[in-house]
Short mmCIF file of C-alpha atoms in Angstrom, two decimals:
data_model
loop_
_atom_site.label_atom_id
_atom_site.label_comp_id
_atom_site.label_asym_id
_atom_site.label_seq_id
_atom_site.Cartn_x
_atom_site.Cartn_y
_atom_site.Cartn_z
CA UNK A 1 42.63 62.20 39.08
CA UNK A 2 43.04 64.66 36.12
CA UNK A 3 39.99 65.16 34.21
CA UNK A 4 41.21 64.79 31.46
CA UNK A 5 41.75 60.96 32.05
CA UNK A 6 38.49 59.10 32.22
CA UNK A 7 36.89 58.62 35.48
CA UNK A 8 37.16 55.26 36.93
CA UNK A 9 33.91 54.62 36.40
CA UNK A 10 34.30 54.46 32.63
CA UNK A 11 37.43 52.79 32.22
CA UNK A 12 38.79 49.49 34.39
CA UNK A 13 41.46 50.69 36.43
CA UNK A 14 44.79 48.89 35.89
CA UNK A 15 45.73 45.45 36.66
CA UNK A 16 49.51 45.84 36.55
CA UNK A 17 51.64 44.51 39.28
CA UNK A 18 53.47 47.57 39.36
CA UNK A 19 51.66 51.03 40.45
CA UNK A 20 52.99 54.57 39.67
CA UNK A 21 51.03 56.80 41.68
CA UNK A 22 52.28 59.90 39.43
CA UNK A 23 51.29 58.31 36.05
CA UNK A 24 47.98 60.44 35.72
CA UNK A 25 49.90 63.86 36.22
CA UNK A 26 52.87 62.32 33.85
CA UNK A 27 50.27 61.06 31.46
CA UNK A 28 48.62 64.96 31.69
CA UNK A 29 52.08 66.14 30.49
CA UNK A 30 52.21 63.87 27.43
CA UNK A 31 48.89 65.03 26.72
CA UNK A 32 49.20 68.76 26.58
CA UNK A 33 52.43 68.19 24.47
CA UNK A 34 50.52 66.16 22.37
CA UNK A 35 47.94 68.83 21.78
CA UNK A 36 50.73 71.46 20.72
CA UNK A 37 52.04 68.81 18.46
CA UNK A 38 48.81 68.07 16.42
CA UNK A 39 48.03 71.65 15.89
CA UNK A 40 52.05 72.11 14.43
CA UNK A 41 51.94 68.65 12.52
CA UNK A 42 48.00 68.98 11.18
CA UNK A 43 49.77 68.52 7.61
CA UNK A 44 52.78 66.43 8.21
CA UNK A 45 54.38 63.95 9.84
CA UNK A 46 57.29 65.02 12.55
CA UNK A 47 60.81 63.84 11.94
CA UNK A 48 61.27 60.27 14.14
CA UNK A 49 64.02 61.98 16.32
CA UNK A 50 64.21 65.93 17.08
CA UNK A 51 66.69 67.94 16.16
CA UNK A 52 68.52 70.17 19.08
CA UNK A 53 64.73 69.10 21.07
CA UNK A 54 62.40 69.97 17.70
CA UNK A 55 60.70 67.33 15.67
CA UNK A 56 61.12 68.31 12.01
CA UNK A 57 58.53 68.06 9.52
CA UNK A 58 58.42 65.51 7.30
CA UNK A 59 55.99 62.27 5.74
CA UNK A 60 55.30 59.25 7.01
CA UNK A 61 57.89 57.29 5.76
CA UNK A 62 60.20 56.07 8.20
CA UNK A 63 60.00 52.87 10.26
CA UNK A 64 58.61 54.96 13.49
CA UNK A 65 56.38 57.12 11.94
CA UNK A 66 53.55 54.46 13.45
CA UNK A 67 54.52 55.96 16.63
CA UNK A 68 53.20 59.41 16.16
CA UNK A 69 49.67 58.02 15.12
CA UNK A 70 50.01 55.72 17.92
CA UNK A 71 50.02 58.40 20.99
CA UNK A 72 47.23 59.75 19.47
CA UNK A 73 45.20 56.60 19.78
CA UNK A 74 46.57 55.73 23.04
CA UNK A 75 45.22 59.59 23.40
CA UNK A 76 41.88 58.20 22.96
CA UNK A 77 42.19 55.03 24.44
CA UNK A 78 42.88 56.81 27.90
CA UNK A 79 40.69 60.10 27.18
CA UNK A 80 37.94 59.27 24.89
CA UNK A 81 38.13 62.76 23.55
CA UNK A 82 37.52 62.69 20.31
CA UNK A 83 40.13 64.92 19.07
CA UNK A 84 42.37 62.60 19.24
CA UNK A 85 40.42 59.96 17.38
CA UNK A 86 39.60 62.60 14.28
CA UNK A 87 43.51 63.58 14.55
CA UNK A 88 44.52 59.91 14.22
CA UNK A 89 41.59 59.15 11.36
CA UNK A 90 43.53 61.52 9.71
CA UNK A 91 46.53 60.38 9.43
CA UNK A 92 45.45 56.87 8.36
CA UNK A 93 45.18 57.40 4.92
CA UNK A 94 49.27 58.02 4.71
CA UNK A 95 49.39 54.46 5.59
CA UNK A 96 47.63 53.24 2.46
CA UNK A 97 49.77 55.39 0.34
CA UNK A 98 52.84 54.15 1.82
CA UNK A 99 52.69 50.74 -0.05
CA UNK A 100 53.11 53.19 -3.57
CA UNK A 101 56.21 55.41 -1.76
CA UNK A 102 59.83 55.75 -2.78
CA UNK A 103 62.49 57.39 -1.15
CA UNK A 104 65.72 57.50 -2.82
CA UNK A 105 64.33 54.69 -5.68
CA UNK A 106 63.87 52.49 -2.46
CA UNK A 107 60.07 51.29 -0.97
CA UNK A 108 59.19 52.88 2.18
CA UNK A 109 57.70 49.38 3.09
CA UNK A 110 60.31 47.05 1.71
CA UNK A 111 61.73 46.85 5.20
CA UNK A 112 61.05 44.80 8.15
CA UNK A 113 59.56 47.16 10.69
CA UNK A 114 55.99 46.91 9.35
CA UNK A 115 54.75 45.56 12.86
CA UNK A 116 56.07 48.96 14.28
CA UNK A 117 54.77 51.12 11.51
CA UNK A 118 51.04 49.32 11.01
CA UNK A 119 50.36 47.97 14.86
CA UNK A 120 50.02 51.44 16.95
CA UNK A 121 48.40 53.08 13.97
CA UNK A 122 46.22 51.06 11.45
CA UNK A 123 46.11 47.58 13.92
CA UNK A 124 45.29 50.12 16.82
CA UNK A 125 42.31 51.83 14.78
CA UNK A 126 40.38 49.10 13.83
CA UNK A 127 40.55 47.39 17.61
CA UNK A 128 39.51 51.17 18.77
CA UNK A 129 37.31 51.92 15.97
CA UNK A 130 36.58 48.94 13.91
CA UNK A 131 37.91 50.72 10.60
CA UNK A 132 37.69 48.38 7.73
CA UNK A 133 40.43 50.39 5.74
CA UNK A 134 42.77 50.27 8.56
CA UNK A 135 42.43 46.43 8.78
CA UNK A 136 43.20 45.81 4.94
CA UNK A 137 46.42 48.08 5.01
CA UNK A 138 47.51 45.85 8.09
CA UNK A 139 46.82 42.47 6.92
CA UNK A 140 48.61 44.13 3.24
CA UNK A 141 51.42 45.08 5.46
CA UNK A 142 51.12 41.43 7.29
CA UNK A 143 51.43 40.13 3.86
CA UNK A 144 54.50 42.04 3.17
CA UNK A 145 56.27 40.97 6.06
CA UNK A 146 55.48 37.32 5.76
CA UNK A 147 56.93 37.27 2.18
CA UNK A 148 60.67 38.95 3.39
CA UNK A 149 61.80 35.22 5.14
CA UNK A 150 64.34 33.38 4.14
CA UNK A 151 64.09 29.39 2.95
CA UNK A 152 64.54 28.40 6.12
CA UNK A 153 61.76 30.60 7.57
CA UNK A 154 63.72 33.48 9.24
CA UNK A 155 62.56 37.55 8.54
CA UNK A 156 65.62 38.89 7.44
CA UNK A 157 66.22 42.99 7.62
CA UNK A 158 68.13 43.05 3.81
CA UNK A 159 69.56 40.57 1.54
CA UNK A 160 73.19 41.73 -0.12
CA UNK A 161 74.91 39.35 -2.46
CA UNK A 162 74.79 35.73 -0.96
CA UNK A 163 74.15 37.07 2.84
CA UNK A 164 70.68 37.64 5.00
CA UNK A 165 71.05 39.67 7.94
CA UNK A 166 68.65 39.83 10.42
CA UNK A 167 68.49 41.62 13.27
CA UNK A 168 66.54 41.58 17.11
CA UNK A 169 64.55 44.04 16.88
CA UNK A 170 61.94 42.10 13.98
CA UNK A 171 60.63 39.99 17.10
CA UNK A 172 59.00 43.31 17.69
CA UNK A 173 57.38 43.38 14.27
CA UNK A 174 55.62 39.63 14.92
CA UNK A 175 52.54 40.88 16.96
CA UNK A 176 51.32 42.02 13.32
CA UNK A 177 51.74 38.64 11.91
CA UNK A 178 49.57 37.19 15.09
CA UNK A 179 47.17 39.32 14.82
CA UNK A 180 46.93 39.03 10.83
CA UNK A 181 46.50 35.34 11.77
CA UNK A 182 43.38 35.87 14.36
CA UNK A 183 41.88 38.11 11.87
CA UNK A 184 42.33 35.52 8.73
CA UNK A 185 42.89 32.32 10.34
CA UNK A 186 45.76 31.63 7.96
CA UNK A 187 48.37 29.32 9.85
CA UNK A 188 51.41 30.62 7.81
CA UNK A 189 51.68 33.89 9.83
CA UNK A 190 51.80 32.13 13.06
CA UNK A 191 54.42 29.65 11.21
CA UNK A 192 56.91 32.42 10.47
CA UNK A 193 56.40 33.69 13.59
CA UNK A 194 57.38 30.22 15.00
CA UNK A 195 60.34 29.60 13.05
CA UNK A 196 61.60 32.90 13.72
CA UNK A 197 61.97 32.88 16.81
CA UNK A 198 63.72 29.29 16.74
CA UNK A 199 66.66 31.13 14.87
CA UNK A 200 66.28 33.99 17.17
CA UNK A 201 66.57 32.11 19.95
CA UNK A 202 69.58 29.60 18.59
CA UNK A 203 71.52 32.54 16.28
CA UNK A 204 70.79 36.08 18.59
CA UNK A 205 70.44 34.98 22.05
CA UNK A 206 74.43 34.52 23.91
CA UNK A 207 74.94 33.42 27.67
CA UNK A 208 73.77 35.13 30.08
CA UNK A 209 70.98 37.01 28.82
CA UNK A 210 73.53 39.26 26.15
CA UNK A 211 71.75 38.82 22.70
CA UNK A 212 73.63 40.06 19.46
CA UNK A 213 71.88 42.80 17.44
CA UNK A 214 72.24 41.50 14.40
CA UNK A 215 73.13 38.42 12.56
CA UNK A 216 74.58 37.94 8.89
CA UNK A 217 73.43 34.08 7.34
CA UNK A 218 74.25 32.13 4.45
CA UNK A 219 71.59 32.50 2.12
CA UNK A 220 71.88 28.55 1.05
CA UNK A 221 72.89 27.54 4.15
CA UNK A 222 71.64 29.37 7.45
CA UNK A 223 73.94 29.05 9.10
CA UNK A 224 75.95 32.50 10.46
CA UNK A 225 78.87 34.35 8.49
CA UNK A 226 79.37 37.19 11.42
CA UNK A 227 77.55 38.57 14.01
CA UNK A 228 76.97 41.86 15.42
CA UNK A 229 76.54 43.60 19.44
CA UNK A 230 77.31 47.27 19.17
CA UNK A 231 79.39 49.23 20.74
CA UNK A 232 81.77 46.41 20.53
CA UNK A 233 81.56 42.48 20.44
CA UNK A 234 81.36 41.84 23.72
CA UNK A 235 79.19 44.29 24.22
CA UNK A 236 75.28 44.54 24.22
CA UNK A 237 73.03 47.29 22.40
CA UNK A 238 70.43 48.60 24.80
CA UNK A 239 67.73 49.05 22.90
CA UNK A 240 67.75 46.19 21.06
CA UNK A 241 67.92 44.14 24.22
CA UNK A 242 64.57 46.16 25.19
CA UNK A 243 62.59 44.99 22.01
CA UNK A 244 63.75 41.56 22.13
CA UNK A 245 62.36 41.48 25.64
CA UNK A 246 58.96 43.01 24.83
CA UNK A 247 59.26 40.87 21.71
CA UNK A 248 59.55 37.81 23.55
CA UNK A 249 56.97 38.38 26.12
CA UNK A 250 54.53 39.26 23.45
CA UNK A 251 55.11 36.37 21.27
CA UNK A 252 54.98 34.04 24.59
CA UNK A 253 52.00 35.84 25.15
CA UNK A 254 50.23 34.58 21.95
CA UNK A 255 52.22 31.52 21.71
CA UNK A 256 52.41 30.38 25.66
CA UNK A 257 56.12 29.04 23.98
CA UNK A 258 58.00 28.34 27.41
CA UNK A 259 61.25 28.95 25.64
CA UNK A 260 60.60 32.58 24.43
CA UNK A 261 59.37 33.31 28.24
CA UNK A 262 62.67 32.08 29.74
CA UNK A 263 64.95 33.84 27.47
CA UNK A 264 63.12 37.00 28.15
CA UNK A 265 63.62 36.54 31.69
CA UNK A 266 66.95 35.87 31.17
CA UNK A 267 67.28 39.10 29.09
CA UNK A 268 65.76 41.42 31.52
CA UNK A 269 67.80 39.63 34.49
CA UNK A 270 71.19 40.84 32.08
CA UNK A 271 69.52 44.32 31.35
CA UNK A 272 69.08 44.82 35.14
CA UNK A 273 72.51 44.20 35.92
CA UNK A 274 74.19 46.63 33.53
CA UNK A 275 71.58 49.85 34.96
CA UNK A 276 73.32 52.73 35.84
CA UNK A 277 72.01 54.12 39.24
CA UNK A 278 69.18 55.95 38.23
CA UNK A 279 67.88 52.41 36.44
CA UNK A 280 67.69 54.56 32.79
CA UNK A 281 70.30 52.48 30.96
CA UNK A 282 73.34 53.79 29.00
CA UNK A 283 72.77 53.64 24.88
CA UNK A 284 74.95 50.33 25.14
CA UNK A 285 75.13 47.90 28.42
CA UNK A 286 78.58 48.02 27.99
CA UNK A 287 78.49 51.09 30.06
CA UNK A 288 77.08 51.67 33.20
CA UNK A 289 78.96 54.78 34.53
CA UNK A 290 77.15 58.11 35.31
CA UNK A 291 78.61 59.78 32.63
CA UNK A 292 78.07 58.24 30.11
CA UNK A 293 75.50 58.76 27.13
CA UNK A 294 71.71 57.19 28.63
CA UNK A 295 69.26 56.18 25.92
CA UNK A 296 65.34 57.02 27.65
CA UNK A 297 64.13 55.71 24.26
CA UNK A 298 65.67 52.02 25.24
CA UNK A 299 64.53 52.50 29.31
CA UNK A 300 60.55 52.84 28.20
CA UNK A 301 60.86 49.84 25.41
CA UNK A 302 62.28 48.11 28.63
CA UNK A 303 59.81 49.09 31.17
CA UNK A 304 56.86 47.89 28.88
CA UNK A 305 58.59 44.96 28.13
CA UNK A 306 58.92 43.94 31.67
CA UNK A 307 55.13 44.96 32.44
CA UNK A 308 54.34 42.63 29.75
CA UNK A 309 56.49 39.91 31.08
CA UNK A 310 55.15 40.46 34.66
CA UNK A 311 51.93 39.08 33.27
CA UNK A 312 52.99 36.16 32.62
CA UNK A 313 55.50 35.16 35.19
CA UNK A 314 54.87 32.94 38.14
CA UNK A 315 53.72 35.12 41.57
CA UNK A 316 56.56 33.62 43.22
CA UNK A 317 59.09 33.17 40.73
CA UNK A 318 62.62 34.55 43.19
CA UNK A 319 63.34 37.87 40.20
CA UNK A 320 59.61 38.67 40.31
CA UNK A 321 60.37 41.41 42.90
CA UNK A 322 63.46 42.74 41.75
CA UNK A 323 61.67 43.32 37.96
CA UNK A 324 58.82 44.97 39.68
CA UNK A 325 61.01 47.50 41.82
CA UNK A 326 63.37 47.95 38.69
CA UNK A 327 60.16 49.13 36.37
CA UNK A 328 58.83 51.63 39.21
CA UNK A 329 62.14 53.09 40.04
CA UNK A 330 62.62 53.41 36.06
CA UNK A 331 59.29 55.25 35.85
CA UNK A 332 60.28 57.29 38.88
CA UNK A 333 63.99 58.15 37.24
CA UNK A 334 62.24 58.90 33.54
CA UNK A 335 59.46 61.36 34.81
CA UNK A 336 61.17 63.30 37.04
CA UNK A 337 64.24 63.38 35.31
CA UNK A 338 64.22 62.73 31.81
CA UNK A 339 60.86 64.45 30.83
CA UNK A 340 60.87 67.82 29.20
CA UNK A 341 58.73 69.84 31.52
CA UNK A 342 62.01 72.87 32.08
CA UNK A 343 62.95 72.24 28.09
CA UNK A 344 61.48 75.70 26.64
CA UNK A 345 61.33 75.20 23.15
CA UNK A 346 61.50 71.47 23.13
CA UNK A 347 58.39 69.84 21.24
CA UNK A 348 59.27 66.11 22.73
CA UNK A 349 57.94 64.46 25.67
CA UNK A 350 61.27 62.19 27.05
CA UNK A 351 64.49 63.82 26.97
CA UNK A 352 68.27 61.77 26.15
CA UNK A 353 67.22 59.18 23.53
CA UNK A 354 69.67 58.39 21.03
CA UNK A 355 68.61 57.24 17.59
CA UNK A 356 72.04 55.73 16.23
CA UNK A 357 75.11 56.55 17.63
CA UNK A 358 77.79 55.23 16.14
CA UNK A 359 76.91 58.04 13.06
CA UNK A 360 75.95 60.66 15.80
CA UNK A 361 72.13 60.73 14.98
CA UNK A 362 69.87 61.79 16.77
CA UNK A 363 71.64 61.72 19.96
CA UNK A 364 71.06 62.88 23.54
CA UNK A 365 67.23 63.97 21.26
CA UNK A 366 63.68 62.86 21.42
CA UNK A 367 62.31 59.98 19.56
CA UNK A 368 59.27 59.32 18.11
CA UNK A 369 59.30 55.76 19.97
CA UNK A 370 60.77 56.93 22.99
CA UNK A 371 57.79 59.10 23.84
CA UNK A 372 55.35 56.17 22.87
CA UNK A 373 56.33 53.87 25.10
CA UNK A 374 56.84 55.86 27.91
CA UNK A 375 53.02 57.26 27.16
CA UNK A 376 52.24 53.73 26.66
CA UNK A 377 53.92 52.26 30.21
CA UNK A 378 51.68 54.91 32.13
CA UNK A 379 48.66 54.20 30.01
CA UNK A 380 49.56 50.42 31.41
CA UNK A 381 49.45 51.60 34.63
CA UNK A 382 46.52 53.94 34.55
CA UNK A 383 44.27 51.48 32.68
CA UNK A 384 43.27 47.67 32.39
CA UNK A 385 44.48 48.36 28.67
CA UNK A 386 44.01 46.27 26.03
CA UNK A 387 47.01 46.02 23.96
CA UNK A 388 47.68 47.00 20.76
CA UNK A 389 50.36 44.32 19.94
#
């Protein structure tokens, strides 16, 4: 074992159903780029995707910048060095200020990410550390996201003229509105989260386990005016299929709502049968060929996901073993080809993420979230780890 990573005798070794016997050598990787990172971003935020393999600087103001103070307390979580504790502490206070910050006349926090900004960074500190300030930006962020529903109790991404669009990936934004509700005991957080995922379910879920990205509604009404895939109608998005299936296997998680846990299943059964070869899936499931453009970013949303849903599926259930050789082959694919241990220069951990295609950002780069979640999936499989979501 590295020792850098705690010694089993001070940590509960993981209770995944899935083993990767490289994770503490992959996870040793991810830490030593880590450490170059802090010392270049002491003062500032990186970009969320690199830029020909470099994270820009920037502020936290983006919808992934909780990412970036997330490794560092998953960092901790795995290391207890405190380094990475003081380097997260740190960064907290940017959270706070984000509630006052415009860009372009616009709120940084009038959107619907808050789960992913507030959960791996403020929600993570105060289950790490107990910091009161952390809690009151999350339950103000909690707050904030609870207010952007519609009338008929849906989270909607923006509002233009008589339309509400919402889109997948807010089922990864409810585990702050759970958690806001164990904290407060206020039922209303757990009722958005309820209702939302009825629409979800009904308006962004298609046969077969496809799921549309994003959905525009009637404002009066509901009821849908168009929908959207990506690459195409018929096609499917990759990595919005990987947060609704995270998504969905949290909320079942808090919610034990049967519904939420089939439709998952059903999701990752669709997502399995569009993988490429190496089982790191194309930027859109509409391709599977070897050429094509992978997104890593989508494959470690995914492979969390699917630990997550592992939990909670039935020891026998007939895809059980198929999920379980998909997410170790997936691990196997992303560290020992997709990492960025021969990438002089390159200041990300996980190599060929793609931040939007379609306008040609960010593409075949590193992403803030990318690198999270693959950190993340071998923290899962390091550690009995208690989740931040």
């Amino acid at each position: 074992m590295d020792n850098r990573v705690r010694q089993s005798g001070g940590m509960k070794r993981s209770t995944e159903s899935v083993t990767f016997g490289d994770a503490e050598k992959a996870a040793h990787f991810v830490l030593k780029k880590l450490d170059d990172n802090l010392n270049q971003y002491s003062r500032t935020f990186p970009g969320i995707h690199s830029e020909r393999l470099r994270y820009p600087h920037g502020e936290n103001h983006m919808w992934a910048h909780g990412f970036w103070t997330g490794m560092s307390w998953l960092a901790y979580d795995l290391t207890g060095d405190d380094k990475y504790r003081r380097a997260a502490e740190a960064q907290l206070e940017s959270y706070g200020q984000r509630f006052r910050m415009k860009v372009n006349g616009v709120g940084v926090n009038d959107g619907h990410e808050l789960g992913m900004v507030y959960v791996p960074s403020c929600v993570a500190a105060f289950k790490l550390t107990g910091n009161r300030e952390a809690r009151e930006w999350a339950l103000q962020a909690a707050e904030l996201l609870r207010s952007k529903t519609t009338k008929n109790g849906m989270i909607y991404q923006h509002q233009s003229g008589r339309r509400h669009r919402t889109v997948i990936d807010t089922v990864m934004n409810l585990p702050l509105l759970h958690w806001a509700y164990e904290e407060t005991g206020d039922e209303r957080y757990v009722d958005v989260c309820r209702r939302h995922i009825e629409h979800v379910l009904r308006l962004n879920l298609r046969e077969n386990g496809m799921i549309y990205h994003a959905v525009d509604l009637h404002q009066d009404s509901g009821e849908p005016i168009n929908r959207l895939a990506g690459f195409s109608p018929g096609s499917c998005w990759s990595r919005g299929m990987a947060w609704g299936i995270y998504g969905l296997a949290l909320h079942y998680s808090r919610s034990s709502h049967q519904e939420s846990l089939q439709a998952a299943t059903a999701m990752t059964a669709y997502y399995i049968s569009r993988l490429p070869s190496d089982d790191v899936c194309c930027w859109d499931l509409y391709y599977t060929g070897e050429r094509e453009q992978r997104d890593s970013s989508a494959s470690a949303i995914a492979v969390c996901g699917m630990l997550e849903l592992l939990k909670h599926m039935d020891a026998h259930a007939e895809q059980r073993p198929l999920f379980e050789q998909v997410v170790s082959r997936t691990l196997h694919s992303l560290t020992g080809d997709y990492v960025s241990v021969n990438e002089a220069g390159c200041n990300g951990v996980l190599l060929h993420g793609v931040y939007n295609l379609p306008l040609w950002a960010g593409v075949d780069e590193c992403c803030l979230w990318g690198d999270y979640f693959y950190f993340e999936a071998l923290v899962r499989c390091i550690k009995d780890w208690d989740r931040y979501w």
